[in-house]
Short mmCIF file of C-alpha atoms and ligand atoms in Angstrom, two decimals:
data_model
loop_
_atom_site.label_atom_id
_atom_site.label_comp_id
_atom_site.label_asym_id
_atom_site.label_seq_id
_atom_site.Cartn_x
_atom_site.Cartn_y
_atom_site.Cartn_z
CA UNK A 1351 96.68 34.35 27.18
CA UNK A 1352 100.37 34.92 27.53
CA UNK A 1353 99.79 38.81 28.37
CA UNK A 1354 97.54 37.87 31.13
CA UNK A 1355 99.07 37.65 35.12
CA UNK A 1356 97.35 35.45 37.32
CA UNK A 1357 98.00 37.94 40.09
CA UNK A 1358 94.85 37.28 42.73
CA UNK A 1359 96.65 34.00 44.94
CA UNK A 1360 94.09 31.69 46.10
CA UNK A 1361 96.06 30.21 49.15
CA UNK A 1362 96.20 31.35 52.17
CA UNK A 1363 100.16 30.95 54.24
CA UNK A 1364 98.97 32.74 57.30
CA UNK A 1365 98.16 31.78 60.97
CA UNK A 1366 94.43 31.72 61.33
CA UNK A 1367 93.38 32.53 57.83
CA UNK A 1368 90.28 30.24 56.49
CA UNK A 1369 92.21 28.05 53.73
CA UNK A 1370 90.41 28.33 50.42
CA UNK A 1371 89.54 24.47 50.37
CA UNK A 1372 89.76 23.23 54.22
CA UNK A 1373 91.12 19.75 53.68
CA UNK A 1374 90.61 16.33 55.08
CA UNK A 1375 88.34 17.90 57.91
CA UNK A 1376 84.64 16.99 57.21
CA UNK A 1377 84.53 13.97 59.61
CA UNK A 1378 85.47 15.99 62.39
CA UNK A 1379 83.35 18.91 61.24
CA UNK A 1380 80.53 16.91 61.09
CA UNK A 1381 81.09 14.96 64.40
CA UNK A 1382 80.33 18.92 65.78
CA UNK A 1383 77.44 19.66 63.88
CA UNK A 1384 76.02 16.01 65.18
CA UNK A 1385 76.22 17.13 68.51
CA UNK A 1386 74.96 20.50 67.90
CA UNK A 1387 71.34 18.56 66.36
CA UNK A 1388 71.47 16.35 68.84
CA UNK A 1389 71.01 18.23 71.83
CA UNK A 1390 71.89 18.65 75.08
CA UNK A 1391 74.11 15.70 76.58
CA UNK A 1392 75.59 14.69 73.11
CA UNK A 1393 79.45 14.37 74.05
CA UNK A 1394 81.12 16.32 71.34
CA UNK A 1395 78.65 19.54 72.65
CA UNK A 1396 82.57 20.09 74.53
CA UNK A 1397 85.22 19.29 72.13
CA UNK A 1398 89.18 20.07 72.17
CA UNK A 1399 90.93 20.23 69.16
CA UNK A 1400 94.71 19.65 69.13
CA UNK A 1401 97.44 19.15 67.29
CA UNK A 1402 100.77 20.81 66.31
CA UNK A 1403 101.40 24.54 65.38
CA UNK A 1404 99.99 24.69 61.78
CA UNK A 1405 97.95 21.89 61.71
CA UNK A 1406 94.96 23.85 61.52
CA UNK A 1407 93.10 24.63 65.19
CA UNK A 1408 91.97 28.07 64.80
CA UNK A 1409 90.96 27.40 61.38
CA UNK A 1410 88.92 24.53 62.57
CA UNK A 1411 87.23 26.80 65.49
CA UNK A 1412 86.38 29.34 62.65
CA UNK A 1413 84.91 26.25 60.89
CA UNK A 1414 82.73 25.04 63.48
CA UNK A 1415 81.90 28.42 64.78
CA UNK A 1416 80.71 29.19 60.58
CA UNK A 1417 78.39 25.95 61.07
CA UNK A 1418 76.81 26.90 64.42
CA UNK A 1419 76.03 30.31 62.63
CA UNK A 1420 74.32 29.25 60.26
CA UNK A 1421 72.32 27.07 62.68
CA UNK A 1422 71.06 30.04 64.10
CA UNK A 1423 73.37 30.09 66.97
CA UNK A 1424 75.16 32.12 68.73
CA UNK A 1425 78.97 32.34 68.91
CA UNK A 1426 81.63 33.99 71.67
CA UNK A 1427 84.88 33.36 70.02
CA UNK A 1428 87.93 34.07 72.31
CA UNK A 1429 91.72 33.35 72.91
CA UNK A 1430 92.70 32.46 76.14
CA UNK A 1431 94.64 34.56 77.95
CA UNK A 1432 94.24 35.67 82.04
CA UNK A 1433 90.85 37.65 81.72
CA UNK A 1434 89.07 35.96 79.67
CA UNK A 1435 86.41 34.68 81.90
CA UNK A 1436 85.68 38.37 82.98
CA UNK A 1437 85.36 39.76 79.34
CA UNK A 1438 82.80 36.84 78.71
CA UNK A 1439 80.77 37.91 81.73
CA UNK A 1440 80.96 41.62 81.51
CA UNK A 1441 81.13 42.04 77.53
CA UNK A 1442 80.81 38.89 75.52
CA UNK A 1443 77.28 37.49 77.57
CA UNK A 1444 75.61 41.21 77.85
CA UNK A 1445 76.01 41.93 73.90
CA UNK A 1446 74.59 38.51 72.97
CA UNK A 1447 71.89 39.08 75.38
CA UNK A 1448 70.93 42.42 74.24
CA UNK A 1449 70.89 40.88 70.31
CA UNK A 1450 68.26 38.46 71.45
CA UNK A 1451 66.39 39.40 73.59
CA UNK A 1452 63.29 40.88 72.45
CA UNK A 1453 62.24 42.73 75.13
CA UNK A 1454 65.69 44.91 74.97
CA UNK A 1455 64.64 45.62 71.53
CA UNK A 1456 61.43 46.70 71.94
CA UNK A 1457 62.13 49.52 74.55
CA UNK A 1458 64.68 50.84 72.47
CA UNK A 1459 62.51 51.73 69.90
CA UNK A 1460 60.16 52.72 72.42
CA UNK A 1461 62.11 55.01 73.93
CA UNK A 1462 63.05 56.37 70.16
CA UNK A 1463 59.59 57.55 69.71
CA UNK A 1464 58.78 58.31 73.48
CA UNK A 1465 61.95 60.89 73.21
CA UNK A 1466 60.20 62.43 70.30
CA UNK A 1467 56.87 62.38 72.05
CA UNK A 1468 55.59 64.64 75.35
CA UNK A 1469 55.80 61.46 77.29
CA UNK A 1470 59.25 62.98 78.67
CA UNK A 1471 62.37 61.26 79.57
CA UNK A 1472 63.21 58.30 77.18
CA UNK A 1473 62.63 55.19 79.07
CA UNK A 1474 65.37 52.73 77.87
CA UNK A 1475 64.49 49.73 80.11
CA UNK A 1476 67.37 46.68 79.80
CA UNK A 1477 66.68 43.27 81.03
CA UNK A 1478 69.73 43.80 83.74
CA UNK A 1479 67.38 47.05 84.89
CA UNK A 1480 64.13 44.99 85.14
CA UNK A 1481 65.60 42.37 86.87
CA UNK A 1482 68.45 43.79 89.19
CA UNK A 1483 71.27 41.56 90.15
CA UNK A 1484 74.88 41.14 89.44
CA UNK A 1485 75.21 38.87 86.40
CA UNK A 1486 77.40 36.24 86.18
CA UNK A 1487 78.84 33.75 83.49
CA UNK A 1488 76.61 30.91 84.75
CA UNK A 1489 72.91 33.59 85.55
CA UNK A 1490 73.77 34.92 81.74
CA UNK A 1491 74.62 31.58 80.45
CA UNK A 1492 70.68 30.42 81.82
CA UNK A 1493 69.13 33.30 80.61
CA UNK A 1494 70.11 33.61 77.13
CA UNK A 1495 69.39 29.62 76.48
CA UNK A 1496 66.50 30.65 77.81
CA UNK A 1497 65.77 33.26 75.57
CA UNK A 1498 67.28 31.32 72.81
CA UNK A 1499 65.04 28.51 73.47
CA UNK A 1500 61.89 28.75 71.53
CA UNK A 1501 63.97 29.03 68.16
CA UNK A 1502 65.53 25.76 68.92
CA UNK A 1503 69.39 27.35 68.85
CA UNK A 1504 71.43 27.58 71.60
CA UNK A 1505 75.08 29.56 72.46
CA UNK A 1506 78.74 27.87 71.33
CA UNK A 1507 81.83 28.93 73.38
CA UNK A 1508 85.35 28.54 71.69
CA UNK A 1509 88.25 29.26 72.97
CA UNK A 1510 91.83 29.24 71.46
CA UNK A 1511 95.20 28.54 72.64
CA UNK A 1512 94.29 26.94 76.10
CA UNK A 1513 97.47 27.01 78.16
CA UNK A 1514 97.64 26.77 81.72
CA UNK A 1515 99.15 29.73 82.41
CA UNK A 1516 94.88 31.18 82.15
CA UNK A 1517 94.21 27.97 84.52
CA UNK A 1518 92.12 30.22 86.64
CA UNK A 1519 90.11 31.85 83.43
CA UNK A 1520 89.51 28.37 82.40
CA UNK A 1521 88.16 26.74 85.41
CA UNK A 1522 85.49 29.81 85.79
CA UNK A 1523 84.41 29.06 81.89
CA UNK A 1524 84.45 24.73 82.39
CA UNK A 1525 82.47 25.16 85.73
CA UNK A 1526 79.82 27.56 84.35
CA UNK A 1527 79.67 25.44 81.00
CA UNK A 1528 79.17 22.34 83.13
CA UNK A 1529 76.42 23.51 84.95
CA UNK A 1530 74.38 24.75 81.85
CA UNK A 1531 75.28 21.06 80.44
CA UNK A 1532 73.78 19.71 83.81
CA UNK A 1533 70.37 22.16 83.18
CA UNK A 1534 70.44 20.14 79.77
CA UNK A 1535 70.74 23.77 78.42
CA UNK A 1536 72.03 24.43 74.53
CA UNK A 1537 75.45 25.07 75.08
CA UNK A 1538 78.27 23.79 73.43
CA UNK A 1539 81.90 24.44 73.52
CA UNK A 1540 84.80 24.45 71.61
CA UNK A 1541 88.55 24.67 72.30
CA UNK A 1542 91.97 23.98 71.05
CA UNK A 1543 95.70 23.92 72.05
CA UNK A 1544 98.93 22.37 71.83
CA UNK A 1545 99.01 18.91 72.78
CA UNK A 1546 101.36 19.27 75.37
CA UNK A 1547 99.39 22.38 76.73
CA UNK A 1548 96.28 20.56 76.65
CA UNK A 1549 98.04 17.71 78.85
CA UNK A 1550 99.12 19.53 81.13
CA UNK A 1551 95.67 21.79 81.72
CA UNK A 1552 93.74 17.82 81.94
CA UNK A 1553 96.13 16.93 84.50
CA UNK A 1554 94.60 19.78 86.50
CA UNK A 1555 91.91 17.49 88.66
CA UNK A 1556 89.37 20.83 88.69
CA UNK A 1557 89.06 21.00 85.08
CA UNK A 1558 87.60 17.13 85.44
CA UNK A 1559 85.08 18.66 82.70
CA UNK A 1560 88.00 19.42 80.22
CA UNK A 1561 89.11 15.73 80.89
CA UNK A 1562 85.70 14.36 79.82
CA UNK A 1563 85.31 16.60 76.00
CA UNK A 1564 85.88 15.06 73.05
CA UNK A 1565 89.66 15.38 72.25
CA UNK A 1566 89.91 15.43 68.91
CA UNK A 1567 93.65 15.73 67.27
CA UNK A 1568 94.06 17.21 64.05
CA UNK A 1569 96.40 14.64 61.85
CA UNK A 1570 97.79 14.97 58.99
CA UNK A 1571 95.23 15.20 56.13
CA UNK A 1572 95.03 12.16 53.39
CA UNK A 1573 96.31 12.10 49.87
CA UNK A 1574 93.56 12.38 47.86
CA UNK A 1575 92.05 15.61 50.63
CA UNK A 1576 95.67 17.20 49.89
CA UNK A 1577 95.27 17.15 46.44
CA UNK A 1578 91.48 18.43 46.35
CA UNK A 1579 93.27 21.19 48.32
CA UNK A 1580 95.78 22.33 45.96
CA UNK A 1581 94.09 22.01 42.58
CA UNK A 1582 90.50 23.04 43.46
CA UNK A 1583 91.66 26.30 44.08
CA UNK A 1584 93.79 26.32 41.11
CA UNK A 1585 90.93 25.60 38.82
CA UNK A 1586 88.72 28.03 40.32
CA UNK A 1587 90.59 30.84 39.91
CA UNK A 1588 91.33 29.99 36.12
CA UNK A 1589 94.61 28.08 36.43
CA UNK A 1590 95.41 24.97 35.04
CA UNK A 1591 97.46 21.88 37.02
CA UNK A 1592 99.15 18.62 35.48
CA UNK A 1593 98.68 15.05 37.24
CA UNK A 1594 102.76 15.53 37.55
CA UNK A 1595 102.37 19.06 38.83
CA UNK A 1596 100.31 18.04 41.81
CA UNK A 1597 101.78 14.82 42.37
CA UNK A 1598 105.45 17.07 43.24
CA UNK A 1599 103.39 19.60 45.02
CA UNK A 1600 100.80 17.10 46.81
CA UNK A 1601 104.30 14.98 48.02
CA UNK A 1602 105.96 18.07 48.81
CA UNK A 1603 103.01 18.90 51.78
CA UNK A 1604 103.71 15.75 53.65
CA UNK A 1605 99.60 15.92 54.27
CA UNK A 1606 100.48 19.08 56.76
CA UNK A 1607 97.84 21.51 56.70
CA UNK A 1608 100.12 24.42 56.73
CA UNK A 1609 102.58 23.49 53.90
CA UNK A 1610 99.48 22.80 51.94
CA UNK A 1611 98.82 26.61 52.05
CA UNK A 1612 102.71 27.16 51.43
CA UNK A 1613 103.30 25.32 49.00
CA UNK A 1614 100.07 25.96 47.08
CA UNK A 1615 100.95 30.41 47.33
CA UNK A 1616 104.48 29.34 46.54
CA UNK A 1617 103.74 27.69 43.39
CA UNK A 1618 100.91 30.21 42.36
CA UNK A 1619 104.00 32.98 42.66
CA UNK A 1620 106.54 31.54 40.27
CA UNK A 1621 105.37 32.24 37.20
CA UNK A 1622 102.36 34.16 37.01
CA UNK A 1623 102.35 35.01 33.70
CA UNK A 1624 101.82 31.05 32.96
CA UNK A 1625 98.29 29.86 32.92
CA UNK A 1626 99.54 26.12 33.86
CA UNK A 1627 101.06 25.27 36.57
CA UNK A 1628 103.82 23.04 35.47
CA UNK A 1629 106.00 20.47 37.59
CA UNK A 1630 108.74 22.37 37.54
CA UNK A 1631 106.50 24.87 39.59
CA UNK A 1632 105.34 23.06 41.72
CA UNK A 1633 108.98 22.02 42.60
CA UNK A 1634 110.29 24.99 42.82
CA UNK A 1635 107.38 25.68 45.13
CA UNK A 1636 107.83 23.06 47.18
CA UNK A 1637 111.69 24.29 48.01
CA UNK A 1638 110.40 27.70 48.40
CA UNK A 1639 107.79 25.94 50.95
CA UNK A 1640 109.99 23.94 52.70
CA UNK A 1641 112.42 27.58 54.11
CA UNK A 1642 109.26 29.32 54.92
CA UNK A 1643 108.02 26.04 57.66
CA UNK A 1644 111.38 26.59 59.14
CA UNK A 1645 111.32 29.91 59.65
CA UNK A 1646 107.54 30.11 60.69
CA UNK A 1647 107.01 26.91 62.55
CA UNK A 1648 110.52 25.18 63.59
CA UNK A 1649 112.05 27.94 64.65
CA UNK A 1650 109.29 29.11 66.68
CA UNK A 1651 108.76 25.60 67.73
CA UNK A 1652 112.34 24.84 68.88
CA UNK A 1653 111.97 28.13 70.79
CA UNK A 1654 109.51 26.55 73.45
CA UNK A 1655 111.82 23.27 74.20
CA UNK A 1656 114.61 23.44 76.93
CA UNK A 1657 118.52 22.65 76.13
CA UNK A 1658 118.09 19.32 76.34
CA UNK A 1659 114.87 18.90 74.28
CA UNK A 1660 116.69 20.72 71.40
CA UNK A 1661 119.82 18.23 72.22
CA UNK A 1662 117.32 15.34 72.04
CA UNK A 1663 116.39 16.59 68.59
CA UNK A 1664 119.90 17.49 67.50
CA UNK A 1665 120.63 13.61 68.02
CA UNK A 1666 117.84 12.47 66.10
CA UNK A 1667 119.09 14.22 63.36
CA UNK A 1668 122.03 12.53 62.59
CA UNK A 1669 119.71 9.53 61.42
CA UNK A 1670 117.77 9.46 58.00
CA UNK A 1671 114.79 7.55 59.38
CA UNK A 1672 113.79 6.65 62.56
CA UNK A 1673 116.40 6.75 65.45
CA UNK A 1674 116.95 4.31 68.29
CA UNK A 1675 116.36 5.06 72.15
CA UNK A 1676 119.19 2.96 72.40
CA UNK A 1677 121.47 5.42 70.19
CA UNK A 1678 120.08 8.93 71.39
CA UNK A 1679 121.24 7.98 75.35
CA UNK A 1680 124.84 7.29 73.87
CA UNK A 1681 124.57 10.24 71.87
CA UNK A 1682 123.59 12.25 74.68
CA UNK A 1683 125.70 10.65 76.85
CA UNK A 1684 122.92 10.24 79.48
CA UNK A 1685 121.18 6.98 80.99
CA UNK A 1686 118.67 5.49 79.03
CA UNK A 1687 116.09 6.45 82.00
CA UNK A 1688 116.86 10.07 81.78
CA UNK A 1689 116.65 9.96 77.70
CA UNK A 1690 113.13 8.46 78.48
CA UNK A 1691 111.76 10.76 80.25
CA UNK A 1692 113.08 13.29 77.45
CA UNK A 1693 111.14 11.05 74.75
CA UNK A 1694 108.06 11.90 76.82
CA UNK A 1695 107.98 15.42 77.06
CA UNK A 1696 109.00 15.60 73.44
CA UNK A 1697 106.12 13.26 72.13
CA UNK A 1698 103.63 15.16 73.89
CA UNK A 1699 104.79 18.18 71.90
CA UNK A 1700 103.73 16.27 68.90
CA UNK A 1701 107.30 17.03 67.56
CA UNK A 1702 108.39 13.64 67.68
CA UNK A 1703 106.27 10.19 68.14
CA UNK A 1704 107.07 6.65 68.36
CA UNK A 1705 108.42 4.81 65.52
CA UNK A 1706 108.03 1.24 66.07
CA UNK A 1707 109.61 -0.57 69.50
CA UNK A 1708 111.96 1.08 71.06
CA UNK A 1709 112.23 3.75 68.40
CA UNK A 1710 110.77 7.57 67.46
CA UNK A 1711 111.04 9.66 64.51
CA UNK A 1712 109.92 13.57 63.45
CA UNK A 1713 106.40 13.88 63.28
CA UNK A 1714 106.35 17.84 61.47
CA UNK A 1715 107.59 17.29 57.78
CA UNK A 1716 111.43 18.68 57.42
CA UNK A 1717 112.31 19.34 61.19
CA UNK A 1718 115.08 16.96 60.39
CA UNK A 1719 116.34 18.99 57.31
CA UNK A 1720 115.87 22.03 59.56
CA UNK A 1721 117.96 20.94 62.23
CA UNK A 1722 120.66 19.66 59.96
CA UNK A 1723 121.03 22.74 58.39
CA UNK A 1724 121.10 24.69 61.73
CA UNK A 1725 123.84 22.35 63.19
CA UNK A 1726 125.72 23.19 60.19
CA UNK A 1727 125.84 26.65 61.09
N1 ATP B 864 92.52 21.38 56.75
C1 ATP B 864 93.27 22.28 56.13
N2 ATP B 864 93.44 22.26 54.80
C2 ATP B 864 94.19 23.19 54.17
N3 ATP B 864 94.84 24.18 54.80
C3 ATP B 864 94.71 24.27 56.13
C4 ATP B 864 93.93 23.33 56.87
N4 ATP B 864 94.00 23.64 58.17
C5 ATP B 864 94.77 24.72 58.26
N5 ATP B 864 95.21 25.12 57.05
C6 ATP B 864 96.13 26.24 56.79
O1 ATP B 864 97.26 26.04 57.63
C7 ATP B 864 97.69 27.24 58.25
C8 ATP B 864 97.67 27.10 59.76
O2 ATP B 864 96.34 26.96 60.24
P1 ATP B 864 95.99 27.42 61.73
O3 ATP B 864 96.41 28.82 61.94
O4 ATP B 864 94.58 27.06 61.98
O5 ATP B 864 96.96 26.45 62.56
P2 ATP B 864 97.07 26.29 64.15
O6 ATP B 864 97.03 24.83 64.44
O7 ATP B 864 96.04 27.14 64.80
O8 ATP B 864 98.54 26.85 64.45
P3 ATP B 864 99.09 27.50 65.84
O9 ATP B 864 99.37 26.36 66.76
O10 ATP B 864 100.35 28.20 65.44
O11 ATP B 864 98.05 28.46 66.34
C9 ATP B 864 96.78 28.34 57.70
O12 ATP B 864 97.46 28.92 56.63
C10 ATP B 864 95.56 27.59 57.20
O13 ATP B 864 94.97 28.26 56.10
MG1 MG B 865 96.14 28.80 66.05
#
């Protein structure tokens, strides 16, 4: 087999892109699909998933928007972004409610053969024609559970990236989702953001909706998921992987969804003319891994944080493990009120989180290697 190149990679080091084995996730996944059989008033019918860049949100919205799909729902899938709201109610709603409503379908074949007919003029007759009124979120929200009814399905919302700077977007969606959950209609809805974005939107005392879903943060996935990860996708597409091999490459993700994917592709690439995977692949892999978060989620991430945030960081650095409130202040040079409020801001990032009293540490596998190596510069 030495001629052969496993060329096709099975892992997937992109934003948004459906890993090949989704790991770690199937409680969560079926906490939705629970509430999707149970019916109206089940709590996780309004779920928010959150958790730090790369730890898998969108791909978990794809996830439960593939399971409502094939339970015969419906699905609007959206970002969040100033505008939303309108493009549910003027595009989003009137497509799904042409798809099922029966009616709609009829008269357009109707007015297929009526055109080819003497009858004159096709009729096309739409549900917003037979029933004139300006639609809203909330009227389209009623009519297509209606219509959605008899076949025991219902409509799920999802919504990406929630930020507060579509605070306005959001309220209109929450308010009109409320009231179908208050009609005991079948709606459910999904969304996910940043921690600290999410905070900050729930502090928002409209959005008292938000504040009562399911919040549901996406951790770090377990050793044995990690390792179903890696090799099942291996061994499916005709590879072969060592109990060392994914030992260095399992260790090497920290359990963070993203390096999974990066570390897996990184691997796969070094010697593709190898049918096993050895250990010193997978280690290679993991260095190779280890750049690429920096560059696509550190950097990024370190972009977002003020002067001070990045300072906070910078101090943390200098320790191996955990660091000591006690330590950053002096480092900093600041009271150990003012560093406090600093821990706060940068815990609800989910860059950092408590360590033990008085203590935090990194909570995104090699920030502190990153920042080392960017003081050093
Ligand atoms: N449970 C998982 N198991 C394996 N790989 C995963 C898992 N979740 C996500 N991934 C992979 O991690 C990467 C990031 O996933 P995703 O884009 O969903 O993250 P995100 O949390 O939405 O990030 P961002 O905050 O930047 O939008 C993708 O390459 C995806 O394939
Ligand atoms: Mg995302």
């Amino acid at each position: 087999m030495a001629d052969r190149t496993w060329g096709t990679n099975p892992f997937t080091p992109t934003f948004g892109v459906t890993p090949p084995r989704l790991a770690g996730r199937d409680p969560e996944l079926a906490a939705f699909v629970d509430a999707l059989d149970e019916g109206p008033g089940a709590p996780g019918r309004a779920t928010l998933f959150t958790g730090p860049r790369g730890s898998g949100k969108t791909v978990m919205l794809n996830a439960v928007e593939d399971l409502a799909k094939t339970r015969g729902w419906l699905v609007i899938s959206q970002s969040t972004r100033p505008g939303v709201a309108e493009e549910l109610a003027t595009s989003d709603l009137p497509a799904l409610l042409a798809y099922a409503d029966p009616e709609e379908g009829r008269s357009e074949v109707t007015s297929v053969s009526v055109s080819g007919a003497t009858f004159g003029g096709g009729v096309t007759r739409t549900r917003a024609e037979r029933h004139p009124r300006t639609p809203t979120l909330r009227s389209q929200l009623a009519e297509l559970t209606d219509l959605l009814r008899p076949n025991g399905t219902g409509v799920l919302i999802t919504l990406d990236e929630v930020h507060r700077a579509a605070l306005t977007d959001l309220r209109v969606i929450a308010q009109a989702v409320q009231h179908a959950f208050r009609e005991g209609r079948d709606v459910a809805f999904a969304a996910a953001g940043l921690p600290a974005a999410v905070d900050a939107l729930l502090r928002d005392d409209v959005l008292t909706f938000l504040r009562r879903a399911e919040r549901v943060p996406l951790r770090d996935v377990s050793d044995p998921a990690v390792d179903l990860a890696l090799h099942d996708p291996v061994l499916a597409a005709g590879r072969t992987m060592g109990d060392e091999a994914l030992a260095v490459a399992a260790q090497g993700t920290h359990g963070y969804p993203f390096l999974v994917q990066l570390v897996g592709h990184a691997m796969w690439d070094v010697d593709r003319t190898s049918r096993q995977i050895t250990a010193e692949h997978a280690r290679r892999g993991v260095a190779s891994a280890r750049r690429r978060v920096g560059r696509l989620v550190h950097e990024p991430a370190l972009a977002d944080l003020s002067a001070v945030d990045r300072a906070f960081l910078d101090a943390m650095a200098l320790d191996d493990g955990p660091t000591r409130m006690g330590d950053i202040a002096v480092r900093l040079g600041v009271s150990a009120g003012y560093a406090s409020q600093y821990r706060l801001r940068l815990i609800a990032t989910a860059l950092i989180a408590p360590a033990g009293y008085g203590r935090v540490d990194f909570a995104v596998p090699y920030l502190r290697e990153y920042l080392r190596k960017r003081m050093r510069r």
